CSV table of C-alpha atoms in Angstrom, one decimal:
chain,number,residue,atom,x,y,z
A,1,MET,CA,115.9,0.1,99.7
A,2,SER,CA,113.6,-2.8,100.5
A,3,ARG,CA,110.9,-0.3,101.4
A,4,VAL,CA,111.0,1.6,98.1
A,5,SER,CA,111.1,-1.9,96.4
A,6,SER,CA,108.0,-3.0,98.1
A,7,THR,CA,106.1,0.3,97.4
A,8,PHE,CA,106.9,0.0,93.6
A,9,THR,CA,105.7,-3.7,93.8
A,10,ARG,CA,102.3,-2.3,95.1
A,11,GLN,CA,101.9,0.3,92.4
A,12,LEU,CA,102.8,-2.1,89.8
A,13,THR,CA,100.3,-4.5,90.7
A,14,SER,CA,97.5,-2.0,91.1
A,15,LEU,CA,98.2,-0.6,87.8
A,16,ALA,CA,97.8,-4.0,86.2
A,17,THR,CA,94.7,-4.6,88.0
A,18,ASN,CA,93.1,-1.8,86.6
A,19,ILE,CA,94.3,-2.3,83.1
A,20,ASN,CA,92.6,-6.0,83.3
A,21,ARG,CA,89.4,-4.5,84.8
A,22,PRO,CA,86.5,-4.4,82.1
A,23,VAL,CA,85.4,-0.8,81.4
A,24,PRO,CA,81.5,-0.7,82.1
A,25,GLN,CA,79.7,0.0,79.2
A,26,ARG,CA,77.3,3.1,79.0
A,27,ALA,CA,73.6,2.4,77.3
A,28,LEU,CA,73.2,4.8,74.3
A,29,HIS,CA,69.6,6.3,74.5
A,30,ILE,CA,67.8,7.0,71.1
A,31,PRO,CA,64.7,9.1,71.3
A,32,SER,CA,61.7,7.6,70.0
A,33,LEU,CA,60.9,8.9,66.3
A,34,LYS,CA,57.5,10.5,65.7
A,35,PRO,CA,56.0,10.0,62.2
A,36,SER,CA,55.7,13.2,60.1
A,37,PRO,CA,52.4,13.9,58.7
A,38,ALA,CA,53.6,12.4,55.2
A,39,CYS,CA,54.4,9.0,56.9
A,40,SER,CA,52.0,6.7,57.8
A,41,SER,CA,54.1,5.5,60.7
A,42,ILE,CA,57.8,4.4,61.5
A,43,LYS,CA,58.4,1.0,63.1
A,44,ARG,CA,61.5,-0.4,65.1
A,45,ALA,CA,62.3,-4.0,63.9
A,46,CYS,CA,63.6,-6.6,66.3
A,47,ASN,CA,67.0,-6.4,65.2
A,48,GLY,CA,67.1,-2.6,66.4
A,49,GLU,CA,66.7,-1.2,62.5
A,50,LEU,CA,64.3,1.4,61.5
A,51,SER,CA,61.7,0.4,59.1
A,52,ILE,CA,59.9,3.4,57.3
A,53,LEU,CA,56.5,2.5,55.8
A,54,THR,CA,55.3,4.0,52.6
A,55,PRO,CA,54.4,7.6,52.6
A,56,GLN,CA,50.7,8.3,52.3
A,57,PHE,CA,49.8,11.9,50.8
A,58,GLY,CA,46.1,11.8,51.6
A,59,GLN,CA,43.4,9.5,50.3
A,60,LYS,CA,43.4,8.2,46.8
A,61,ARG,CA,40.6,9.7,44.6
A,62,ALA,CA,39.0,7.8,41.8
A,63,LEU,CA,39.1,9.7,38.6
A,64,HIS,CA,36.8,9.4,35.4
A,65,SER,CA,36.6,10.9,32.2
A,66,SER,CA,34.2,11.3,29.3
A,67,LEU,CA,34.7,11.5,25.5
A,68,PRO,CA,34.3,15.0,24.1
A,69,ARG,CA,31.4,15.5,21.9
A,70,TRP,CA,32.3,17.4,18.8
A,71,HIS,CA,29.9,19.2,16.4
A,72,GLY,CA,28.3,16.7,14.2
A,73,ASP,CA,29.0,13.8,16.6
A,74,LEU,CA,25.5,13.1,17.7
A,75,VAL,CA,23.6,10.3,18.9
A,76,ARG,CA,20.0,10.4,17.3
A,77,PRO,CA,17.0,9.8,19.5
A,78,GLU,CA,14.5,7.1,18.6
A,79,PRO,CA,11.8,8.5,16.5
A,80,GLY,CA,9.2,10.4,18.2
A,81,THR,CA,11.1,10.7,21.5
A,82,GLY,CA,13.3,13.6,20.6
A,83,ILE,CA,12.9,17.3,20.9
A,84,LYS,CA,11.7,18.7,17.4
A,85,LEU,CA,13.5,21.3,15.6
A,86,ILE,CA,12.1,22.9,12.2
A,87,PHE,CA,14.4,24.4,9.7
A,88,ARG,CA,12.9,26.8,7.2
A,89,ASP,CA,14.4,28.6,4.3
A,90,SER,CA,14.4,32.4,3.9
A,91,HIS,CA,11.0,32.3,2.1
A,92,GLY,CA,9.3,30.6,4.9
A,93,ASN,CA,9.1,27.1,3.4
A,94,ASP,CA,9.8,24.2,5.9
A,95,VAL,CA,13.1,22.5,4.8
A,96,LYS,CA,13.1,19.8,7.2
A,97,THR,CA,11.9,18.7,10.7
A,98,VAL,CA,14.4,16.9,12.9
A,99,GLU,CA,14.7,15.5,16.4
A,100,GLY,CA,17.5,16.0,18.8
A,101,ASN,CA,18.5,15.2,22.4
A,102,GLU,CA,18.9,17.7,25.2
A,103,GLY,CA,22.0,19.7,24.6
A,104,ASP,CA,22.4,19.3,21.0
A,105,ASP,CA,23.0,22.5,19.1
A,106,ILE,CA,21.6,23.7,16.0
A,107,LEU,CA,24.8,23.4,14.0
A,108,SER,CA,25.4,20.1,14.7
A,109,LEU,CA,21.9,19.0,14.2
A,110,ALA,CA,21.9,20.9,10.6
A,111,HIS,CA,25.2,18.8,9.7
A,112,GLU,CA,23.8,15.8,10.9
A,113,HIS,CA,20.7,16.0,8.6
A,114,ASP,CA,22.4,17.4,5.9
A,115,ILE,CA,21.1,20.9,6.3
A,116,ASP,CA,22.9,23.9,4.3
A,117,LEU,CA,24.2,25.8,7.4
A,118,GLU,CA,28.0,26.2,7.0
A,119,GLY,CA,29.5,26.8,10.5
A,120,ALA,CA,33.1,27.7,8.9
A,121,CYS,CA,34.9,28.2,12.4
A,122,GLU,CA,33.3,24.7,13.6
A,123,GLY,CA,31.5,26.1,16.4
A,124,SER,CA,34.4,28.1,17.9
A,125,VAL,CA,32.4,31.7,17.7
A,126,ALA,CA,35.0,33.0,15.4
A,127,CYS,CA,32.5,33.4,12.3
A,128,SER,CA,28.8,34.1,11.7
A,129,THR,CA,28.1,31.5,9.0
A,130,CYS,CA,25.7,29.5,11.3
A,131,HIS,CA,23.4,32.3,11.8
A,132,VAL,CA,20.1,31.6,12.0
A,133,ILE,CA,16.7,33.3,12.9
A,134,ILE,CA,15.0,31.9,15.7
A,135,ASP,CA,11.1,32.2,16.0
A,136,PRO,CA,10.1,34.9,18.6
A,137,GLU,CA,8.0,32.4,20.9
A,138,HIS,CA,11.2,30.3,21.3
A,139,PHE,CA,13.7,33.0,21.2
A,140,ASP,CA,12.4,34.5,24.4
A,141,MET,CA,13.2,31.1,26.3
A,142,LEU,CA,16.9,31.1,25.2
A,143,PRO,CA,19.6,32.3,27.4
A,144,GLU,CA,21.1,35.7,26.5
A,145,ALA,CA,23.8,35.8,23.8
A,146,ASP,CA,27.3,36.7,25.2
A,147,ASP,CA,29.7,39.6,24.2
A,148,GLU,CA,31.6,37.1,21.8
A,149,GLU,CA,28.5,35.8,20.1
A,150,ASN,CA,27.0,39.4,19.7
A,151,ASP,CA,30.3,40.6,18.2
A,152,MET,CA,30.0,37.9,15.5
A,153,LEU,CA,26.3,38.3,14.8
A,154,ASP,CA,27.1,42.1,14.1
A,155,LEU,CA,28.9,40.7,11.0
A,156,ALA,CA,26.0,38.5,10.1
A,157,PHE,CA,24.1,38.8,6.8
A,158,GLY,CA,20.6,39.8,7.2
A,159,LEU,CA,20.8,40.2,11.0
A,160,GLU,CA,17.2,40.1,12.6
A,161,ASP,CA,15.9,40.9,16.1
A,162,THR,CA,15.8,36.8,16.9
A,163,SER,CA,19.1,36.2,15.1
A,164,ARG,CA,21.5,33.8,17.1
A,165,LEU,CA,24.5,31.6,15.9
A,166,GLY,CA,23.5,28.1,15.6
A,167,CYS,CA,26.3,26.6,17.6
A,168,GLN,CA,25.4,28.6,20.5
A,169,VAL,CA,21.9,27.5,20.9
A,170,LYS,CA,21.3,24.3,22.6
A,171,LEU,CA,18.3,22.4,22.8
A,172,THR,CA,16.1,21.7,25.8
A,173,LYS,CA,12.8,20.2,26.3
A,174,GLU,CA,11.1,23.8,26.6
A,175,LEU,CA,12.4,24.3,23.1
A,176,ASP,CA,10.5,21.5,21.4
A,177,GLY,CA,9.1,22.8,18.0
A,178,MET,CA,11.5,25.5,17.9
A,179,VAL,CA,11.9,27.0,14.0
A,180,ALA,CA,15.4,28.1,12.8
A,181,THR,CA,15.3,30.0,9.7
A,182,LEU,CA,18.2,30.0,7.4
A,183,PRO,CA,19.1,33.3,6.1
A,184,SER,CA,19.4,33.7,2.1
A,185,ALA,CA,23.2,34.2,2.3
A,186,THR,CA,26.3,34.1,4.7
A,187,ARG,CA,29.1,36.4,5.2
A,188,ASN,CA,32.6,34.7,6.4
A,189,MET,CA,35.2,37.4,7.5
A,190,TYR,CA,38.9,36.4,6.9
A,191,VAL,CA,41.9,37.1,8.8
A,192,ASP,CA,43.1,39.7,6.2
A,193,GLY,CA,39.7,41.5,6.8
A,194,LYS,CA,38.2,40.7,3.3
A,195,SER,CA,34.7,39.7,3.2
A,196,SER,CA,33.1,36.7,1.3
A,197,LEU,CA,29.5,36.6,0.8
A,198,VAL,CA,28.0,33.1,0.0
A,199,ILE,CA,24.5,32.8,-1.5
A,200,CYS,CA,22.9,29.8,0.5
A,201,ASP,CA,19.2,30.2,-0.4
A,202,SER,CA,18.9,27.2,-3.0
A,203,PHE,CA,15.0,26.7,-2.2
A,204,ARG,CA,13.6,29.4,-4.5
């Protein structure tokens, strides 16, 4: 009996010792995080927390914009420094000689200087009311009219071989001294297909 009691006592002592023995702690390994291409970098702070920097999606690009220029919104050049454009009536009489800057179109210059050139569609190539006849010398220097302009010219009154839409002819230095003759009338086509003929020759 004493032998059993002694064995039981040793087992209880061993169990108590194991219970009080501290359990070894395992180190938790966290793999290092690699920054994605969208982020500049990922840093680990001193307290163990992760700190993600602000994402960067490429370099910042500077943007700029310029105000649009509408027909009639022109800056007049200093007298004697601009590109000369001569307006004539259908009888060959000079109406007015004006000066413009490179890139100005005939329709805008006509409106700027009170020349009787209608431009009902305001330069959107939807009518033929800004039809003018260019002198042959300068006509050959112009870029060819596109299909859209040619379609509108087919509706123009008094069409000539050197006819162009004034809204589509822009001044260049080579066009200095160009003559734009105004037709005796203009034809405006409405949406319903009806035609309006306007007599615009007031220089008889």
